[in-house]
Amino acid sequence: MIIAVDGPAASGKGTIARALAARFGLPYMDTGLLYRATALNLLSTGGDPESEFAAARATDIAQIDLADPELKSETVGGIASRISAYPMVRQALLERQRRFAAQEGGAVLDGRDIGTEIAPHAEVKLFVTASPEVRAERRLAELKRMDLDVHFPDVLADIHARDARDRDRAAAPLVMAEDAVLLDTSEMSAEAAIEAAVAAVEARLSAA
Ligand code: C5P
C-alpha cells in the first residue's frame, strides 16, 4: 500500500505521515528533506540559487546526512522552497522518490506532489492543511524550541510566501489530488489529527 500525504508548509503532514508509517508498518520518506539537502549542498558549495543549472547539479546528494539538523533551518527551508520551482531540480529528484514509493509492500511519502506526480496510483491520498495562522503558530513554537529569536508576523509572512511559491509554480504545483481525502487540522491536536488520518486510511482500505 502506498500512502501519499501532501499539504502546505507546517500543516502537520510530517507528524501524520510518520505516525501512519509506524501504525501500518511501512517505510517512510520525508521528500522535503531531498529539496532541503539540495539547498544545503548548494549553499555549502557556494552555488547560486538563481541558477537552475547550479541547483540541478546540487541534487547530487548521495553523501548528505539526512539527519543533519541544519536541514531544518529557516535559511535552508527558504532556499529549498525557491529551488523546488525549477523543473530540472524536480526531475533530478523524481526517480529516487518513485523508487522509494515502488518498493515491495509499499511506503508512506509526504511532500507537495506525491499524490499528483510521484505516486498518482497511490491507494490512499491525504491532503493535510490548516489555516496560515495556525501553521505559523506551530512553526513559531518549533523554532522557539530551537531557541531561535523569532516573531509571529515574520513567521506568518514566510508561510504566506512559501504557500504562494508552492501553489503558483508551473512545475508540480501544490494542488489537492482529485481523489485525496482533505484533512483540515486547524482545530485538532496532533493526536486527534493522527486518529483522523488513521480512520481515513482504514475507510479507504475497507472500501477497496
Ligand atoms: O516540507 P518541507 O518544508 O521540508 O519542504 C521544503 C521545501 O521543498 C518546500 O518549501 C517545498 O517548496 C519543497 N517541496 C516540494 N515538493 C515536495 C516536498 C517539498 O516542492 N514533494
mmCIF file with all atom_site columns, C-alpha atoms and ligand atoms in Angstrom:
data_model
loop_
_atom_site.group_PDB
_atom_site.id
_atom_site.type_symbol
_atom_site.label_atom_id
_atom_site.label_alt_id
_atom_site.label_comp_id
_atom_site.label_asym_id
_atom_site.label_entity_id
_atom_site.label_seq_id
_atom_site.pdbx_PDB_ins_code
_atom_site.Cartn_x
_atom_site.Cartn_y
_atom_site.Cartn_z
_atom_site.occupancy
_atom_site.B_iso_or_equiv
_atom_site.pdbx_formal_charge
_atom_site.auth_seq_id
_atom_site.auth_comp_id
_atom_site.auth_asym_id
_atom_site.auth_atom_id
_atom_site.pdbx_PDB_model_num
ATOM   1   C CA . MET A 1 1   ? 0.000   0.000  0.000   1.00 0.00 ? 1   MET A CA 1
ATOM   2   C CA . ILE A 1 2   ? 1.285   3.465  -0.912  1.00 0.00 ? 2   ILE A CA 1
ATOM   3   C CA . ILE A 1 3   ? 0.076   6.334  1.274   1.00 0.00 ? 3   ILE A CA 1
ATOM   4   C CA . ALA A 1 4   ? 0.630   9.812  -0.191  1.00 0.00 ? 4   ALA A CA 1
ATOM   5   C CA . VAL A 1 5   ? 0.468   12.699 2.271   1.00 0.00 ? 5   VAL A CA 1
ATOM   6   C CA . ASP A 1 6   ? 0.576   16.180 0.748   1.00 0.00 ? 6   ASP A CA 1
ATOM   7   C CA . GLY A 1 7   ? -0.007  19.645 2.090   1.00 0.00 ? 7   GLY A CA 1
ATOM   8   C CA . PRO A 1 8   ? 1.474   23.093 2.659   1.00 0.00 ? 8   PRO A CA 1
ATOM   9   C CA . ALA A 1 9   ? 4.342   24.028 4.995   1.00 0.00 ? 9   ALA A CA 1
ATOM   10  C CA . ALA A 1 10  ? 3.794   23.311 8.702   1.00 0.00 ? 10  ALA A CA 1
ATOM   11  C CA . SER A 1 11  ? 0.402   21.690 8.133   1.00 0.00 ? 11  SER A CA 1
ATOM   12  C CA . GLY A 1 12  ? 1.326   18.718 10.329  1.00 0.00 ? 12  GLY A CA 1
ATOM   13  C CA . LYS A 1 13  ? 1.734   16.355 7.375   1.00 0.00 ? 13  LYS A CA 1
ATOM   14  C CA . GLY A 1 14  ? 5.117   15.086 8.599   1.00 0.00 ? 14  GLY A CA 1
ATOM   15  C CA . THR A 1 15  ? 3.757   14.179 12.034  1.00 0.00 ? 15  THR A CA 1
ATOM   16  C CA . ILE A 1 16  ? 0.802   12.432 10.421  1.00 0.00 ? 16  ILE A CA 1
ATOM   17  C CA . ALA A 1 17  ? 2.873   10.613 7.789   1.00 0.00 ? 17  ALA A CA 1
ATOM   18  C CA . ARG A 1 18  ? 5.379   9.335  10.375  1.00 0.00 ? 18  ARG A CA 1
ATOM   19  C CA . ALA A 1 19  ? 2.550   8.104  12.605  1.00 0.00 ? 19  ALA A CA 1
ATOM   20  C CA . LEU A 1 20  ? 0.840   6.339  9.668   1.00 0.00 ? 20  LEU A CA 1
ATOM   21  C CA . ALA A 1 21  ? 4.117   4.657  8.717   1.00 0.00 ? 21  ALA A CA 1
ATOM   22  C CA . ALA A 1 22  ? 4.517   3.358  12.285  1.00 0.00 ? 22  ALA A CA 1
ATOM   23  C CA . ARG A 1 23  ? 0.867   2.279  12.545  1.00 0.00 ? 23  ARG A CA 1
ATOM   24  C CA . PHE A 1 24  ? 0.812   0.390  9.233   1.00 0.00 ? 24  PHE A CA 1
ATOM   25  C CA . GLY A 1 25  ? 4.419   -0.864 9.381   1.00 0.00 ? 25  GLY A CA 1
ATOM   26  C CA . LEU A 1 26  ? 5.567   0.948  6.229   1.00 0.00 ? 26  LEU A CA 1
ATOM   27  C CA . PRO A 1 27  ? 8.847   2.714  5.398   1.00 0.00 ? 27  PRO A CA 1
ATOM   28  C CA . TYR A 1 28  ? 8.612   6.496  5.389   1.00 0.00 ? 28  TYR A CA 1
ATOM   29  C CA . MET A 1 29  ? 10.181  9.236  3.256   1.00 0.00 ? 29  MET A CA 1
ATOM   30  C CA . ASP A 1 30  ? 10.051  12.962 4.028   1.00 0.00 ? 30  ASP A CA 1
ATOM   31  C CA . THR A 1 31  ? 10.533  14.221 0.463   1.00 0.00 ? 31  THR A CA 1
ATOM   32  C CA . GLY A 1 32  ? 11.008  17.816 1.665   1.00 0.00 ? 32  GLY A CA 1
ATOM   33  C CA . LEU A 1 33  ? 14.370  16.633 3.007   1.00 0.00 ? 33  LEU A CA 1
ATOM   34  C CA . LEU A 1 34  ? 15.576  15.948 -0.543  1.00 0.00 ? 34  LEU A CA 1
ATOM   35  C CA . TYR A 1 35  ? 14.860  19.560 -1.515  1.00 0.00 ? 35  TYR A CA 1
ATOM   36  C CA . ARG A 1 36  ? 16.407  20.774 1.743   1.00 0.00 ? 36  ARG A CA 1
ATOM   37  C CA . ALA A 1 37  ? 19.509  18.604 1.215   1.00 0.00 ? 37  ALA A CA 1
ATOM   38  C CA . THR A 1 38  ? 19.835  20.022 -2.302  1.00 0.00 ? 38  THR A CA 1
ATOM   39  C CA . ALA A 1 39  ? 19.566  23.553 -0.898  1.00 0.00 ? 39  ALA A CA 1
ATOM   40  C CA . LEU A 1 40  ? 22.183  22.833 1.780   1.00 0.00 ? 40  LEU A CA 1
ATOM   41  C CA . ASN A 1 41  ? 24.502  21.291 -0.788  1.00 0.00 ? 41  ASN A CA 1
ATOM   42  C CA . LEU A 1 42  ? 24.086  24.374 -2.987  1.00 0.00 ? 42  LEU A CA 1
ATOM   43  C CA . LEU A 1 43  ? 24.767  26.719 -0.070  1.00 0.00 ? 43  LEU A CA 1
ATOM   44  C CA . SER A 1 44  ? 27.802  24.865 1.173   1.00 0.00 ? 44  SER A CA 1
ATOM   45  C CA . THR A 1 45  ? 29.385  24.702 -2.286  1.00 0.00 ? 45  THR A CA 1
ATOM   46  C CA . GLY A 1 46  ? 28.768  28.414 -2.896  1.00 0.00 ? 46  GLY A CA 1
ATOM   47  C CA . GLY A 1 47  ? 26.300  27.780 -5.750  1.00 0.00 ? 47  GLY A CA 1
ATOM   48  C CA . ASP A 1 48  ? 23.881  30.468 -6.922  1.00 0.00 ? 48  ASP A CA 1
ATOM   49  C CA . PRO A 1 49  ? 20.207  29.760 -6.036  1.00 0.00 ? 49  PRO A CA 1
ATOM   50  C CA . GLU A 1 50  ? 19.216  31.934 -9.004  1.00 0.00 ? 50  GLU A CA 1
ATOM   51  C CA . SER A 1 51  ? 20.804  29.414 -11.363 1.00 0.00 ? 51  SER A CA 1
ATOM   52  C CA . GLU A 1 52  ? 18.663  26.426 -12.312 1.00 0.00 ? 52  GLU A CA 1
ATOM   53  C CA . PHE A 1 53  ? 21.769  24.601 -13.572 1.00 0.00 ? 53  PHE A CA 1
ATOM   54  C CA . ALA A 1 54  ? 23.665  25.119 -10.315 1.00 0.00 ? 54  ALA A CA 1
ATOM   55  C CA . ALA A 1 55  ? 20.630  23.963 -8.326  1.00 0.00 ? 55  ALA A CA 1
ATOM   56  C CA . ALA A 1 56  ? 20.199  20.889 -10.543 1.00 0.00 ? 56  ALA A CA 1
ATOM   57  C CA . ARG A 1 57  ? 23.868  19.990 -10.037 1.00 0.00 ? 57  ARG A CA 1
ATOM   58  C CA . ALA A 1 58  ? 23.334  20.259 -6.274  1.00 0.00 ? 58  ALA A CA 1
ATOM   59  C CA . THR A 1 59  ? 20.758  17.429 -6.396  1.00 0.00 ? 59  THR A CA 1
ATOM   60  C CA . ASP A 1 60  ? 23.703  15.018 -6.295  1.00 0.00 ? 60  ASP A CA 1
ATOM   61  C CA . ILE A 1 61  ? 23.165  14.458 -2.579  1.00 0.00 ? 61  ILE A CA 1
ATOM   62  C CA . ALA A 1 62  ? 24.130  10.825 -2.100  1.00 0.00 ? 62  ALA A CA 1
ATOM   63  C CA . GLN A 1 63  ? 26.671  11.877 0.544   1.00 0.00 ? 63  GLN A CA 1
ATOM   64  C CA . ILE A 1 64  ? 24.378  14.174 2.545   1.00 0.00 ? 64  ILE A CA 1
ATOM   65  C CA . ASP A 1 65  ? 23.374  13.166 6.052   1.00 0.00 ? 65  ASP A CA 1
ATOM   66  C CA . LEU A 1 66  ? 19.589  13.365 6.032   1.00 0.00 ? 66  LEU A CA 1
ATOM   67  C CA . ALA A 1 67  ? 19.646  13.656 9.841   1.00 0.00 ? 67  ALA A CA 1
ATOM   68  C CA . ASP A 1 68  ? 21.765  16.865 9.797   1.00 0.00 ? 68  ASP A CA 1
ATOM   69  C CA . PRO A 1 69  ? 19.810  19.405 11.956  1.00 0.00 ? 69  PRO A CA 1
ATOM   70  C CA . GLU A 1 70  ? 20.961  22.187 9.593   1.00 0.00 ? 70  GLU A CA 1
ATOM   71  C CA . LEU A 1 71  ? 18.490  20.781 7.056   1.00 0.00 ? 71  LEU A CA 1
ATOM   72  C CA . LYS A 1 72  ? 15.635  22.042 9.241   1.00 0.00 ? 72  LYS A CA 1
ATOM   73  C CA . SER A 1 73  ? 16.898  25.635 9.433   1.00 0.00 ? 73  SER A CA 1
ATOM   74  C CA . GLU A 1 74  ? 14.846  28.516 8.050   1.00 0.00 ? 74  GLU A CA 1
ATOM   75  C CA . THR A 1 75  ? 17.641  29.553 5.675   1.00 0.00 ? 75  THR A CA 1
ATOM   76  C CA . VAL A 1 76  ? 17.827  26.112 4.132   1.00 0.00 ? 76  VAL A CA 1
ATOM   77  C CA . GLY A 1 77  ? 13.999  25.875 4.031   1.00 0.00 ? 77  GLY A CA 1
ATOM   78  C CA . GLY A 1 78  ? 13.789  29.220 2.217   1.00 0.00 ? 78  GLY A CA 1
ATOM   79  C CA . ILE A 1 79  ? 16.302  28.186 -0.455  1.00 0.00 ? 79  ILE A CA 1
ATOM   80  C CA . ALA A 1 80  ? 14.603  24.768 -0.758  1.00 0.00 ? 80  ALA A CA 1
ATOM   81  C CA . SER A 1 81  ? 11.299  26.493 -1.401  1.00 0.00 ? 81  SER A CA 1
ATOM   82  C CA . ARG A 1 82  ? 12.869  28.579 -4.202  1.00 0.00 ? 82  ARG A CA 1
ATOM   83  C CA . ILE A 1 83  ? 14.847  25.871 -5.971  1.00 0.00 ? 83  ILE A CA 1
ATOM   84  C CA . SER A 1 84  ? 11.959  23.400 -5.823  1.00 0.00 ? 84  SER A CA 1
ATOM   85  C CA . ALA A 1 85  ? 10.276  25.507 -8.522  1.00 0.00 ? 85  ALA A CA 1
ATOM   86  C CA . TYR A 1 86  ? 12.991  24.554 -11.056 1.00 0.00 ? 86  TYR A CA 1
ATOM   87  C CA . PRO A 1 87  ? 11.833  21.718 -13.370 1.00 0.00 ? 87  PRO A CA 1
ATOM   88  C CA . MET A 1 88  ? 15.419  20.379 -13.643 1.00 0.00 ? 88  MET A CA 1
ATOM   89  C CA . VAL A 1 89  ? 15.631  20.040 -9.856  1.00 0.00 ? 89  VAL A CA 1
ATOM   90  C CA . ARG A 1 90  ? 12.271  18.285 -9.631  1.00 0.00 ? 90  ARG A CA 1
ATOM   91  C CA . GLN A 1 91  ? 13.195  15.974 -12.496 1.00 0.00 ? 91  GLN A CA 1
ATOM   92  C CA . ALA A 1 92  ? 16.526  15.057 -10.884 1.00 0.00 ? 92  ALA A CA 1
ATOM   93  C CA . LEU A 1 93  ? 14.833  14.111 -7.599  1.00 0.00 ? 93  LEU A CA 1
ATOM   94  C CA . LEU A 1 94  ? 11.876  12.301 -9.179  1.00 0.00 ? 94  LEU A CA 1
ATOM   95  C CA . GLU A 1 95  ? 13.359  8.838  -9.730  1.00 0.00 ? 95  GLU A CA 1
ATOM   96  C CA . ARG A 1 96  ? 14.605  8.472  -6.158  1.00 0.00 ? 96  ARG A CA 1
ATOM   97  C CA . GLN A 1 97  ? 11.120  9.216  -4.810  1.00 0.00 ? 97  GLN A CA 1
ATOM   98  C CA . ARG A 1 98  ? 9.362   6.947  -7.321  1.00 0.00 ? 98  ARG A CA 1
ATOM   99  C CA . ARG A 1 99  ? 11.737  4.088  -6.492  1.00 0.00 ? 99  ARG A CA 1
ATOM   100 C CA . PHE A 1 100 ? 11.045  4.544  -2.787  1.00 0.00 ? 100 PHE A CA 1
ATOM   101 C CA . ALA A 1 101 ? 7.284   4.531  -3.430  1.00 0.00 ? 101 ALA A CA 1
ATOM   102 C CA . ALA A 1 102 ? 7.518   1.430  -5.634  1.00 0.00 ? 102 ALA A CA 1
ATOM   103 C CA . GLN A 1 103 ? 9.276   -0.819 -3.108  1.00 0.00 ? 103 GLN A CA 1
ATOM   104 C CA . GLU A 1 104 ? 7.602   -4.090 -2.274  1.00 0.00 ? 104 GLU A CA 1
ATOM   105 C CA . GLY A 1 105 ? 4.968   -3.748 0.420   1.00 0.00 ? 105 GLY A CA 1
ATOM   106 C CA . GLY A 1 106 ? 4.537   -0.038 -0.206  1.00 0.00 ? 106 GLY A CA 1
ATOM   107 C CA . ALA A 1 107 ? 5.557   3.119  1.608   1.00 0.00 ? 107 ALA A CA 1
ATOM   108 C CA . VAL A 1 108 ? 4.406   6.405  3.097   1.00 0.00 ? 108 VAL A CA 1
ATOM   109 C CA . LEU A 1 109 ? 5.726   9.593  1.467   1.00 0.00 ? 109 LEU A CA 1
ATOM   110 C CA . ASP A 1 110 ? 4.968   13.167 2.396   1.00 0.00 ? 110 ASP A CA 1
ATOM   111 C CA . GLY A 1 111 ? 5.509   16.276 0.311   1.00 0.00 ? 111 GLY A CA 1
ATOM   112 C CA . ARG A 1 112 ? 3.688   18.573 -2.092  1.00 0.00 ? 112 ARG A CA 1
ATOM   113 C CA . ASP A 1 113 ? 3.222   16.440 -5.219  1.00 0.00 ? 113 ASP A CA 1
ATOM   114 C CA . ILE A 1 114 ? 3.152   12.826 -4.009  1.00 0.00 ? 114 ILE A CA 1
ATOM   115 C CA . GLY A 1 115 ? -0.485  12.142 -4.913  1.00 0.00 ? 115 GLY A CA 1
ATOM   116 C CA . THR A 1 116 ? -0.276  14.063 -8.181  1.00 0.00 ? 116 THR A CA 1
ATOM   117 C CA . GLU A 1 117 ? 3.216   13.371 -9.629  1.00 0.00 ? 117 GLU A CA 1
ATOM   118 C CA . ILE A 1 118 ? 5.271   10.869 -7.635  1.00 0.00 ? 118 ILE A CA 1
ATOM   119 C CA . ALA A 1 119 ? 2.627   8.223  -6.941  1.00 0.00 ? 119 ALA A CA 1
ATOM   120 C CA . PRO A 1 120 ? -0.618  9.157  -8.742  1.00 0.00 ? 120 PRO A CA 1
ATOM   121 C CA . HIS A 1 121 ? -1.660  5.492  -8.348  1.00 0.00 ? 121 HIS A CA 1
ATOM   122 C CA . ALA A 1 122 ? -1.298  5.570  -4.511  1.00 0.00 ? 122 ALA A CA 1
ATOM   123 C CA . GLU A 1 123 ? -4.033  3.581  -2.765  1.00 0.00 ? 123 GLU A CA 1
ATOM   124 C CA . VAL A 1 124 ? -4.518  6.306  -0.157  1.00 0.00 ? 124 VAL A CA 1
ATOM   125 C CA . LYS A 1 125 ? -4.023  10.052 -0.597  1.00 0.00 ? 125 LYS A CA 1
ATOM   126 C CA . LEU A 1 126 ? -4.371  12.585 2.172   1.00 0.00 ? 126 LEU A CA 1
ATOM   127 C CA . PHE A 1 127 ? -4.207  16.344 1.768   1.00 0.00 ? 127 PHE A CA 1
ATOM   128 C CA . VAL A 1 128 ? -3.359  17.832 5.141   1.00 0.00 ? 128 VAL A CA 1
ATOM   129 C CA . THR A 1 129 ? -3.930  21.512 5.684   1.00 0.00 ? 129 THR A CA 1
ATOM   130 C CA . ALA A 1 130 ? -4.553  24.140 8.379   1.00 0.00 ? 130 ALA A CA 1
ATOM   131 C CA . SER A 1 131 ? -5.083  27.899 8.331   1.00 0.00 ? 131 SER A CA 1
ATOM   132 C CA . PRO A 1 132 ? -1.944  30.010 7.707   1.00 0.00 ? 132 PRO A CA 1
ATOM   133 C CA . GLU A 1 133 ? -2.250  31.464 11.238  1.00 0.00 ? 133 GLU A CA 1
ATOM   134 C CA . VAL A 1 134 ? -2.366  28.036 12.894  1.00 0.00 ? 134 VAL A CA 1
ATOM   135 C CA . ARG A 1 135 ? 0.560   26.831 10.781  1.00 0.00 ? 135 ARG A CA 1
ATOM   136 C CA . ALA A 1 136 ? 2.552   29.944 11.689  1.00 0.00 ? 136 ALA A CA 1
ATOM   137 C CA . GLU A 1 137 ? 1.832   29.343 15.412  1.00 0.00 ? 137 GLU A CA 1
ATOM   138 C CA . ARG A 1 138 ? 3.073   25.758 15.101  1.00 0.00 ? 138 ARG A CA 1
ATOM   139 C CA . ARG A 1 139 ? 6.187   26.769 13.196  1.00 0.00 ? 139 ARG A CA 1
ATOM   140 C CA . LEU A 1 140 ? 6.858   29.535 15.767  1.00 0.00 ? 140 LEU A CA 1
ATOM   141 C CA . ALA A 1 141 ? 6.643   27.049 18.646  1.00 0.00 ? 141 ALA A CA 1
ATOM   142 C CA . GLU A 1 142 ? 9.008   24.693 16.807  1.00 0.00 ? 142 GLU A CA 1
ATOM   143 C CA . LEU A 1 143 ? 11.546  27.482 16.152  1.00 0.00 ? 143 LEU A CA 1
ATOM   144 C CA . LYS A 1 144 ? 11.333  28.683 19.766  1.00 0.00 ? 144 LYS A CA 1
ATOM   145 C CA . ARG A 1 145 ? 12.098  25.152 20.934  1.00 0.00 ? 145 ARG A CA 1
ATOM   146 C CA . MET A 1 146 ? 15.278  25.501 18.863  1.00 0.00 ? 146 MET A CA 1
ATOM   147 C CA . ASP A 1 147 ? 15.999  28.667 20.917  1.00 0.00 ? 147 ASP A CA 1
ATOM   148 C CA . LEU A 1 148 ? 15.612  30.988 17.958  1.00 0.00 ? 148 LEU A CA 1
ATOM   149 C CA . ASP A 1 149 ? 14.532  34.594 18.404  1.00 0.00 ? 149 ASP A CA 1
ATOM   150 C CA . VAL A 1 150 ? 11.531  34.653 16.070  1.00 0.00 ? 150 VAL A CA 1
ATOM   151 C CA . HIS A 1 151 ? 8.311   36.675 15.860  1.00 0.00 ? 151 HIS A CA 1
ATOM   152 C CA . PHE A 1 152 ? 4.825   35.724 14.751  1.00 0.00 ? 152 PHE A CA 1
ATOM   153 C CA . PRO A 1 153 ? 4.404   38.329 11.944  1.00 0.00 ? 153 PRO A CA 1
ATOM   154 C CA . ASP A 1 154 ? 7.667   37.243 10.293  1.00 0.00 ? 154 ASP A CA 1
ATOM   155 C CA . VAL A 1 155 ? 6.812   33.552 10.530  1.00 0.00 ? 155 VAL A CA 1
ATOM   156 C CA . LEU A 1 156 ? 3.307   34.209 9.138   1.00 0.00 ? 156 LEU A CA 1
ATOM   157 C CA . ALA A 1 157 ? 4.747   36.238 6.234   1.00 0.00 ? 157 ALA A CA 1
ATOM   158 C CA . ASP A 1 158 ? 7.138   33.384 5.492   1.00 0.00 ? 158 ASP A CA 1
ATOM   159 C CA . ILE A 1 159 ? 4.283   30.841 5.492   1.00 0.00 ? 159 ILE A CA 1
ATOM   160 C CA . HIS A 1 160 ? 2.327   33.024 3.029   1.00 0.00 ? 160 HIS A CA 1
ATOM   161 C CA . ALA A 1 161 ? 5.402   33.386 0.789   1.00 0.00 ? 161 ALA A CA 1
ATOM   162 C CA . ARG A 1 162 ? 6.025   29.616 0.771   1.00 0.00 ? 162 ARG A CA 1
ATOM   163 C CA . ASP A 1 163 ? 2.363   28.895 0.033   1.00 0.00 ? 163 ASP A CA 1
ATOM   164 C CA . ALA A 1 164 ? 2.454   31.283 -2.916  1.00 0.00 ? 164 ALA A CA 1
ATOM   165 C CA . ARG A 1 165 ? 5.650   29.717 -4.304  1.00 0.00 ? 165 ARG A CA 1
ATOM   166 C CA . ASP A 1 166 ? 4.320   26.164 -3.838  1.00 0.00 ? 166 ASP A CA 1
ATOM   167 C CA . ARG A 1 167 ? 0.935   26.911 -5.433  1.00 0.00 ? 167 ARG A CA 1
ATOM   168 C CA . ASP A 1 168 ? 1.978   29.233 -8.253  1.00 0.00 ? 168 ASP A CA 1
ATOM   169 C CA . ARG A 1 169 ? 4.951   27.379 -9.702  1.00 0.00 ? 169 ARG A CA 1
ATOM   170 C CA . ALA A 1 170 ? 4.480   25.797 -13.132 1.00 0.00 ? 170 ALA A CA 1
ATOM   171 C CA . ALA A 1 171 ? 6.267   22.521 -12.277 1.00 0.00 ? 171 ALA A CA 1
ATOM   172 C CA . ALA A 1 172 ? 4.233   20.233 -10.000 1.00 0.00 ? 172 ALA A CA 1
ATOM   173 C CA . PRO A 1 173 ? 2.399   22.959 -8.065  1.00 0.00 ? 173 PRO A CA 1
ATOM   174 C CA . LEU A 1 174 ? 0.780   22.165 -4.734  1.00 0.00 ? 174 LEU A CA 1
ATOM   175 C CA . VAL A 1 175 ? -2.764  21.050 -5.567  1.00 0.00 ? 175 VAL A CA 1
ATOM   176 C CA . MET A 1 176 ? -5.003  18.522 -3.911  1.00 0.00 ? 176 MET A CA 1
ATOM   177 C CA . ALA A 1 177 ? -5.331  15.342 -5.969  1.00 0.00 ? 177 ALA A CA 1
ATOM   178 C CA . GLU A 1 178 ? -8.935  14.768 -7.064  1.00 0.00 ? 178 GLU A CA 1
ATOM   179 C CA . ASP A 1 179 ? -9.121  11.506 -5.148  1.00 0.00 ? 179 ASP A CA 1
ATOM   180 C CA . ALA A 1 180 ? -7.444  12.773 -1.948  1.00 0.00 ? 180 ALA A CA 1
ATOM   181 C CA . VAL A 1 181 ? -9.113  12.980 1.451   1.00 0.00 ? 181 VAL A CA 1
ATOM   182 C CA . LEU A 1 182 ? -8.941  16.513 2.861   1.00 0.00 ? 182 LEU A CA 1
ATOM   183 C CA . LEU A 1 183 ? -7.840  16.775 6.480   1.00 0.00 ? 183 LEU A CA 1
ATOM   184 C CA . ASP A 1 184 ? -8.013  20.270 7.972   1.00 0.00 ? 184 ASP A CA 1
ATOM   185 C CA . THR A 1 185 ? -6.087  20.102 11.252  1.00 0.00 ? 185 THR A CA 1
ATOM   186 C CA . SER A 1 186 ? -6.649  23.765 12.272  1.00 0.00 ? 186 SER A CA 1
ATOM   187 C CA . GLU A 1 187 ? -8.795  22.796 15.254  1.00 0.00 ? 187 GLU A CA 1
ATOM   188 C CA . MET A 1 188 ? -7.131  19.461 16.020  1.00 0.00 ? 188 MET A CA 1
ATOM   189 C CA . SER A 1 189 ? -4.425  18.350 18.422  1.00 0.00 ? 189 SER A CA 1
ATOM   190 C CA . ALA A 1 190 ? -1.648  16.222 16.903  1.00 0.00 ? 190 ALA A CA 1
ATOM   191 C CA . GLU A 1 191 ? -3.240  13.106 18.460  1.00 0.00 ? 191 GLU A CA 1
ATOM   192 C CA . ALA A 1 192 ? -6.680  13.918 17.012  1.00 0.00 ? 192 ALA A CA 1
ATOM   193 C CA . ALA A 1 193 ? -5.169  14.601 13.579  1.00 0.00 ? 193 ALA A CA 1
ATOM   194 C CA . ILE A 1 194 ? -3.343  11.247 13.647  1.00 0.00 ? 194 ILE A CA 1
ATOM   195 C CA . GLU A 1 195 ? -6.517  9.407  14.648  1.00 0.00 ? 195 GLU A CA 1
ATOM   196 C CA . ALA A 1 196 ? -8.451  11.131 11.845  1.00 0.00 ? 196 ALA A CA 1
ATOM   197 C CA . ALA A 1 197 ? -5.732  10.147 9.357   1.00 0.00 ? 197 ALA A CA 1
ATOM   198 C CA . VAL A 1 198 ? -5.726  6.517  10.546  1.00 0.00 ? 198 VAL A CA 1
ATOM   199 C CA . ALA A 1 199 ? -9.533  6.458  10.217  1.00 0.00 ? 199 ALA A CA 1
ATOM   200 C CA . ALA A 1 200 ? -9.274  7.870  6.667   1.00 0.00 ? 200 ALA A CA 1
ATOM   201 C CA . VAL A 1 201 ? -6.752  5.180  5.676   1.00 0.00 ? 201 VAL A CA 1
ATOM   202 C CA . GLU A 1 202 ? -8.890  2.419  7.184   1.00 0.00 ? 202 GLU A CA 1
ATOM   203 C CA . ALA A 1 203 ? -12.008 3.746  5.446   1.00 0.00 ? 203 ALA A CA 1
ATOM   204 C CA . ARG A 1 204 ? -10.172 3.738  2.087   1.00 0.00 ? 204 ARG A CA 1
ATOM   205 C CA . LEU A 1 205 ? -8.887  0.207  2.686   1.00 0.00 ? 205 LEU A CA 1
ATOM   206 C CA . SER A 1 206 ? -12.266 -1.218 3.613   1.00 0.00 ? 206 SER A CA 1
ATOM   207 C CA . ALA A 1 207 ? -13.859 0.468  0.589   1.00 0.00 ? 207 ALA A CA 1
ATOM   208 C CA . ALA A 1 208 ? -11.256 -1.104 -1.748  1.00 0.00 ? 208 ALA A CA 1
HETATM 209 O O1 . C5P B 2 .   ? 8.202   20.034 3.540   1.00 0.00 ? 1   C5P B O1 1
HETATM 210 P P1 . C5P B 2 .   ? 9.398   20.936 3.679   1.00 0.00 ? 1   C5P B P1 1
HETATM 211 O O2 . C5P B 2 .   ? 9.087   22.297 4.220   1.00 0.00 ? 1   C5P B O2 1
HETATM 212 O O3 . C5P B 2 .   ? 10.532  20.303 4.406   1.00 0.00 ? 1   C5P B O3 1
HETATM 213 O O4 . C5P B 2 .   ? 9.923   21.142 2.183   1.00 0.00 ? 1   C5P B O4 1
HETATM 214 C C1 . C5P B 2 .   ? 10.929  22.076 1.842   1.00 0.00 ? 1   C5P B C1 1
HETATM 215 C C2 . C5P B 2 .   ? 10.571  22.723 0.504   1.00 0.00 ? 1   C5P B C2 1
HETATM 216 O O5 . C5P B 2 .   ? 10.657  21.749 -0.536  1.00 0.00 ? 1   C5P B O5 1
HETATM 217 C C3 . C5P B 2 .   ? 9.141   23.252 0.465   1.00 0.00 ? 1   C5P B C3 1
HETATM 218 O O6 . C5P B 2 .   ? 9.111   24.649 0.668   1.00 0.00 ? 1   C5P B O6 1
HETATM 219 C C4 . C5P B 2 .   ? 8.604   22.888 -0.898  1.00 0.00 ? 1   C5P B C4 1
HETATM 220 O O7 . C5P B 2 .   ? 8.576   24.001 -1.740  1.00 0.00 ? 1   C5P B O7 1
HETATM 221 C C5 . C5P B 2 .   ? 9.589   21.886 -1.450  1.00 0.00 ? 1   C5P B C5 1
HETATM 222 N N1 . C5P B 2 .   ? 8.990   20.573 -1.681  1.00 0.00 ? 1   C5P B N1 1
HETATM 223 C C6 . C5P B 2 .   ? 8.459   20.312 -2.923  1.00 0.00 ? 1   C5P B C6 1
HETATM 224 N N2 . C5P B 2 .   ? 7.948   19.072 -3.207  1.00 0.00 ? 1   C5P B N2 1
HETATM 225 C C7 . C5P B 2 .   ? 7.960   18.104 -2.281  1.00 0.00 ? 1   C5P B C7 1
HETATM 226 C C8 . C5P B 2 .   ? 8.481   18.352 -0.980  1.00 0.00 ? 1   C5P B C8 1
HETATM 227 C C9 . C5P B 2 .   ? 8.981   19.606 -0.710  1.00 0.00 ? 1   C5P B C9 1
HETATM 228 O O8 . C5P B 2 .   ? 8.436   21.201 -3.762  1.00 0.00 ? 1   C5P B O8 1
HETATM 229 N N3 . C5P B 2 .   ? 7.478   16.893 -2.602  1.00 0.00 ? 1   C5P B N3 1
#
